[in-house]
Amino acid sequence: MNHDTEKKPVDVLRQRDDVIRYWEELTDYYLEFGTTIQAGVFRTPDFDGYSLEASNHAFLSRAGLQSGEVVLDAGCGVGGPCLYAATHIPDLEIHGITISPYQAKIAQRLIDNSPVSDRVHVHIGDYHELPFPDGMFDRVLFLESAGYSLQFKLLFSEIARVLRVGGSIYIKDVFCREGELSAVEAEEMAEFRRITVCGIPTMTQVVSALKASGFSSLWALNITPLVITKPREAEFGLPRFRTFSNLPVVWGEIIARRPPV
Ligand SMILES: C[S@@+](CC[C@H](N)C(=O)[O-])C[C@H]1O[C@@H](n2cnc3c(N)ncnc32)[C@H](O)[C@@H]1O
């Protein structure tokens, strides 16, 4: 499976079902590592190891979240980053949406047991068709979740709809590296996409789709040197785990603004 804005509806529906099944099967395994479900996390100056807590701390300032904002976390997993953000930023209201009913149930339990339950909300749904009014959000976050989309044109016009004028989108994700892939790289990439049921576009594909949807002030940075991946031993037990020797992926960060109409 590869990313393509012109995918046939049948491919899109099949992939949606695959994503729901994937998270039903694997969410409990990821929860052994914590409630933030990301393959690569930020290193910080104070801590050079793999720490979801330190990474969430770094992400808050990189995404520039501010007190008083209303934020959408698109593809929110079990709500770890939502809860971290609401706990550390006063008056932040955050809505997470996941396509996985299984994850949403766990997220709701975590929210109910947190002291910020009045400011964190979880929804079940597809981020291509959001159950929110126009201009509701100051920011939209995609934390290792945008790459699942096979329909960027639809996705970013929907995100532009729910963002207020001047609001911004923050994407942090795994991307396929730019340029020609060797035969081994192409084989591993295809297998990685199949296992993870994720389209894994290049950064250029995402930036072009954002521009085509009218986003401006684009910032796109290869953040691979700032990221540390899960230690290998932490992957044991994951049913779909396999090792890759030449996987052509990079981590990237993209920020863009919804300009005035
Ligand atoms: C790797 S997890 C990241 C979870 C979360 N952002 C975090 O950092 O903990 C990917 C998430 O994207 C969600 N996702 C994938 N496709 C989606 C879609 N079409 N609509 C909503 N959520 C989607 C999955 O359900 C899952 O929650």
Coordinates of C-alpha atoms and ligand atoms in Angstrom, one line a residue:
M1 CA 0.0 0.0 0.0
N2 CA 1.3 3.4 -0.9
H3 CA 0.0 6.9 -0.3
D4 CA -2.0 8.2 -3.3
T5 CA -4.6 11.0 -3.3
E6 CA -6.5 9.2 -6.0
K7 CA -7.0 5.8 -4.2
K8 CA -10.1 3.8 -5.1
P9 CA -12.9 4.0 -2.5
V10 CA -12.6 0.2 -2.0
D11 CA -8.9 0.6 -1.0
V12 CA -9.7 3.4 1.4
L13 CA -12.5 1.5 3.1
R14 CA -10.3 -1.7 3.3
Q15 CA -7.4 0.3 4.9
R16 CA -9.8 2.0 7.4
D17 CA -11.0 -1.5 8.6
D18 CA -7.3 -2.7 8.7
V19 CA -6.4 0.3 10.9
I20 CA -9.3 -0.5 13.3
R21 CA -8.2 -4.1 13.4
Y22 CA -4.6 -3.2 13.9
W23 CA -5.3 -1.1 17.0
E24 CA -7.7 -3.7 18.4
E25 CA -5.0 -6.3 18.1
L26 CA -2.0 -4.2 19.2
T27 CA -3.0 -1.4 21.6
D28 CA -2.5 -3.6 24.7
Y29 CA 1.0 -4.4 23.7
Y30 CA 1.9 -0.7 23.2
L31 CA 0.3 0.1 26.6
E32 CA 3.1 -1.9 28.2
F33 CA 5.4 1.0 27.3
G34 CA 3.0 3.8 28.2
T35 CA 0.0 5.7 27.0
T36 CA 1.8 7.6 24.3
I37 CA 2.0 5.4 21.2
Q38 CA 4.8 6.6 19.1
A39 CA 7.7 4.8 17.4
G40 CA 10.1 7.7 17.7
V41 CA 10.3 10.1 20.6
F42 CA 12.1 13.4 21.1
R43 CA 15.5 13.3 22.9
T44 CA 15.8 16.2 25.3
P45 CA 18.9 18.1 26.6
D46 CA 18.3 16.7 30.1
F47 CA 17.6 13.1 29.1
D48 CA 19.1 11.2 26.2
G49 CA 17.3 7.9 26.6
Y50 CA 13.8 6.7 25.5
S51 CA 11.3 8.6 27.6
L52 CA 7.7 9.2 26.6
E53 CA 7.4 11.8 29.4
A54 CA 10.5 13.8 28.3
S55 CA 9.3 13.5 24.7
N56 CA 5.8 14.9 25.5
H57 CA 7.5 17.7 27.4
A58 CA 9.5 18.6 24.3
F59 CA 6.5 18.3 21.9
L60 CA 4.5 20.8 23.9
S61 CA 7.0 23.5 23.3
R62 CA 7.8 22.5 19.7
A63 CA 4.1 22.6 18.9
G64 CA 3.7 25.9 20.8
L65 CA 0.5 25.0 22.6
Q66 CA -0.8 27.9 24.7
S67 CA -3.1 28.3 27.7
G68 CA -6.7 29.0 26.6
E69 CA -6.4 27.2 23.3
V70 CA -8.9 24.7 21.9
V71 CA -6.9 21.9 20.3
L72 CA -7.7 18.8 18.2
D73 CA -5.5 15.7 18.5
A74 CA -6.3 13.9 15.3
G75 CA -5.4 10.2 15.7
C76 CA -5.1 10.4 19.5
G77 CA -4.5 6.8 20.4
V78 CA -5.4 6.2 24.0
G79 CA -5.1 9.9 24.8
G80 CA -1.6 10.0 26.4
P81 CA -0.4 13.2 24.7
C82 CA -3.9 14.9 25.2
L83 CA -3.8 14.2 29.0
Y84 CA -0.1 15.3 29.2
A85 CA -0.9 18.6 27.4
A86 CA -4.0 19.4 29.5
T87 CA -2.1 18.5 32.7
H88 CA 0.8 20.8 31.9
I89 CA -1.0 23.7 30.2
P90 CA -3.7 25.5 32.2
D91 CA -7.0 26.2 30.5
L92 CA -6.2 24.1 27.5
E93 CA -9.2 22.3 26.1
I94 CA -8.3 19.3 24.0
H95 CA -10.4 16.9 21.9
G96 CA -8.9 13.6 20.7
I97 CA -10.3 11.5 17.9
T98 CA -9.4 8.0 17.0
I99 CA -10.8 5.6 14.5
S100 CA -10.4 2.8 17.0
P101 CA -13.4 2.2 19.3
Y102 CA -11.1 0.0 21.4
Q103 CA -8.6 2.9 22.0
A104 CA -11.4 5.4 22.6
K105 CA -12.8 3.2 25.4
I106 CA -9.3 3.0 27.1
A107 CA -8.9 6.8 26.6
Q108 CA -12.2 7.5 28.2
R109 CA -11.2 5.4 31.3
L110 CA -7.9 7.3 31.6
I111 CA -9.7 10.7 31.2
D112 CA -12.3 9.8 33.9
N113 CA -9.5 9.0 36.3
S114 CA -7.5 12.2 35.7
P115 CA -7.8 15.6 37.4
V116 CA -8.3 17.3 34.0
S117 CA -11.3 15.3 32.8
D118 CA -13.3 18.5 32.3
R119 CA -10.9 19.7 29.6
V120 CA -10.1 16.5 27.8
H121 CA -12.6 14.7 25.5
V122 CA -12.3 11.7 23.3
H123 CA -14.3 10.9 20.2
I124 CA -14.6 7.9 18.0
G125 CA -14.4 8.8 14.3
D126 CA -12.5 9.2 11.1
Y127 CA -10.4 12.3 10.9
H128 CA -11.4 12.8 7.2
E129 CA -15.0 13.6 8.4
L130 CA -14.9 15.4 11.7
P131 CA -17.9 15.8 14.0
F132 CA -16.9 19.5 14.9
P133 CA -18.2 22.8 13.7
D134 CA -16.3 25.2 11.4
G135 CA -13.4 27.1 13.0
M136 CA -13.6 25.4 16.3
F137 CA -9.9 24.8 16.9
D138 CA -6.8 27.0 17.4
R139 CA -4.6 24.0 16.5
V140 CA -4.7 20.5 15.1
L141 CA -2.1 17.9 16.1
F142 CA -1.1 14.8 14.2
L143 CA 1.3 12.8 16.3
E144 CA 2.4 9.8 14.2
S145 CA -1.1 9.6 12.8
A146 CA -1.3 11.6 9.5
G147 CA 0.6 9.0 7.6
Y148 CA -2.3 6.6 7.8
S149 CA -4.3 8.8 5.5
L150 CA -4.6 7.8 1.9
Q151 CA -6.6 10.9 1.0
F152 CA -4.6 14.0 1.9
K153 CA -6.7 16.3 -0.2
L154 CA -9.8 15.4 1.7
L155 CA -8.0 15.3 5.0
F156 CA -6.4 18.8 4.8
S157 CA -9.6 20.5 3.5
E158 CA -11.4 19.0 6.5
I159 CA -8.7 20.2 8.8
A160 CA -8.8 23.7 7.2
R161 CA -12.6 23.7 7.9
V162 CA -12.3 23.0 11.6
L163 CA -9.3 25.4 12.1
R164 CA -10.0 29.0 12.9
V165 CA -8.5 31.5 10.5
G166 CA -4.8 31.8 11.4
G167 CA -4.9 28.5 13.3
S168 CA -2.2 26.0 12.8
I169 CA -1.5 22.3 12.1
Y170 CA 1.4 20.5 13.7
I171 CA 2.5 17.1 12.3
K172 CA 5.2 14.9 13.7
D173 CA 5.5 11.6 11.9
V174 CA 7.6 8.8 10.3
F175 CA 8.1 9.5 6.6
C176 CA 9.5 7.6 3.6
R177 CA 12.8 9.2 2.7
E178 CA 12.9 11.3 -0.5
G179 CA 14.4 10.0 -3.8
E180 CA 14.9 6.7 -5.5
L181 CA 14.9 3.6 -3.2
S182 CA 17.1 0.6 -3.8
A183 CA 15.4 -2.7 -4.4
V184 CA 16.1 -3.8 -0.8
E185 CA 14.8 -0.5 0.5
A186 CA 11.7 -0.7 -1.6
E187 CA 11.0 -4.3 -0.5
E188 CA 11.4 -3.3 3.2
M189 CA 9.3 -0.2 2.8
A190 CA 6.5 -2.2 1.2
E191 CA 6.6 -4.7 4.0
F192 CA 6.7 -2.0 6.6
R193 CA 3.6 -0.4 5.1
R194 CA 1.8 -3.7 4.9
I195 CA 2.6 -4.6 8.6
T196 CA 1.7 -1.2 10.0
V197 CA -1.2 -0.6 7.6
C198 CA 0.1 2.9 7.2
G199 CA 0.6 4.8 3.9
I200 CA 3.9 6.4 5.1
P201 CA 4.3 9.3 2.5
T202 CA 7.3 11.4 1.9
M203 CA 7.5 14.8 3.6
T204 CA 7.3 16.4 0.1
Q205 CA 3.9 14.6 -0.6
V206 CA 2.5 16.0 2.7
V207 CA 3.8 19.5 2.2
S208 CA 2.5 19.6 -1.4
A209 CA -1.0 18.4 -0.2
L210 CA -1.0 21.1 2.5
K211 CA -0.1 23.8 0.0
A212 CA -2.8 22.5 -2.4
S213 CA -5.3 22.9 0.4
G214 CA -4.4 26.5 1.0
F215 CA -2.1 26.2 4.0
S216 CA 0.7 28.7 4.2
S217 CA 3.8 29.6 6.3
L218 CA 5.0 26.1 6.0
W219 CA 7.8 24.7 8.1
A220 CA 9.2 21.3 7.3
L221 CA 12.1 19.8 9.2
N222 CA 13.8 16.4 9.2
I223 CA 14.0 15.8 12.9
T224 CA 15.6 12.3 12.7
P225 CA 18.7 13.5 14.8
L226 CA 16.3 14.7 17.5
V227 CA 14.5 11.5 17.8
I228 CA 15.2 8.2 19.5
T229 CA 13.4 5.0 18.6
K230 CA 12.0 2.4 20.9
P231 CA 14.8 0.0 22.2
R232 CA 14.7 -3.2 20.2
E233 CA 13.9 -5.4 23.2
A234 CA 10.8 -3.3 23.8
E235 CA 9.4 -4.6 20.6
F236 CA 9.4 -8.3 21.7
G237 CA 5.9 -9.5 22.2
L238 CA 4.4 -7.4 19.4
P239 CA 2.8 -9.9 17.1
R240 CA 3.6 -8.0 13.9
F241 CA 7.2 -7.2 14.8
R242 CA 10.1 -8.0 12.5
T243 CA 13.6 -6.4 12.1
F244 CA 14.5 -4.3 9.1
S245 CA 18.1 -3.6 8.0
N246 CA 17.5 -0.9 5.3
L247 CA 14.3 0.7 6.1
P248 CA 14.3 4.1 4.3
V249 CA 12.4 6.2 6.8
V250 CA 13.0 9.6 8.4
W251 CA 11.2 11.5 11.2
G252 CA 9.8 14.8 10.3
E253 CA 7.9 17.8 11.6
I254 CA 5.6 20.0 9.6
I255 CA 3.9 23.1 10.7
A256 CA 1.5 25.2 8.6
R257 CA -1.1 27.9 9.1
R258 CA -4.6 28.3 7.8
P259 CA -4.5 31.7 6.1
P260 CA -7.4 34.1 6.0
V261 CA -9.9 33.3 3.3
Ligands
LIG1 C1 0.7 5.5 16.1 S1 -0.8 5.9 16.8 C2 -0.5 7.4 17.5 C3 -1.4 7.7 18.7 C4 -1.2 9.1 19.4 N1 -1.2 10.2 18.5 C5 0.0 9.1 20.3 O1 0.9 9.8 20.1 O2 -0.1 8.4 21.3 C6 -1.8 6.3 15.4 C7 -3.2 6.7 15.7 O3 -3.9 7.2 14.5 C8 -5.2 6.8 14.5 N2 -5.8 6.9 13.1 C9 -5.3 6.3 12.0 N3 -6.2 6.6 11.0 C10 -7.2 7.3 11.5 C11 -8.3 7.9 10.9 N4 -8.6 7.8 9.6 N5 -9.1 8.7 11.7 C12 -8.8 8.8 13.0 N6 -7.8 8.3 13.6 C13 -6.9 7.5 12.9 C14 -5.2 5.4 15.1 O4 -6.5 5.0 15.5 C15 -4.2 5.6 16.2 O5 -4.9 6.1 17.3

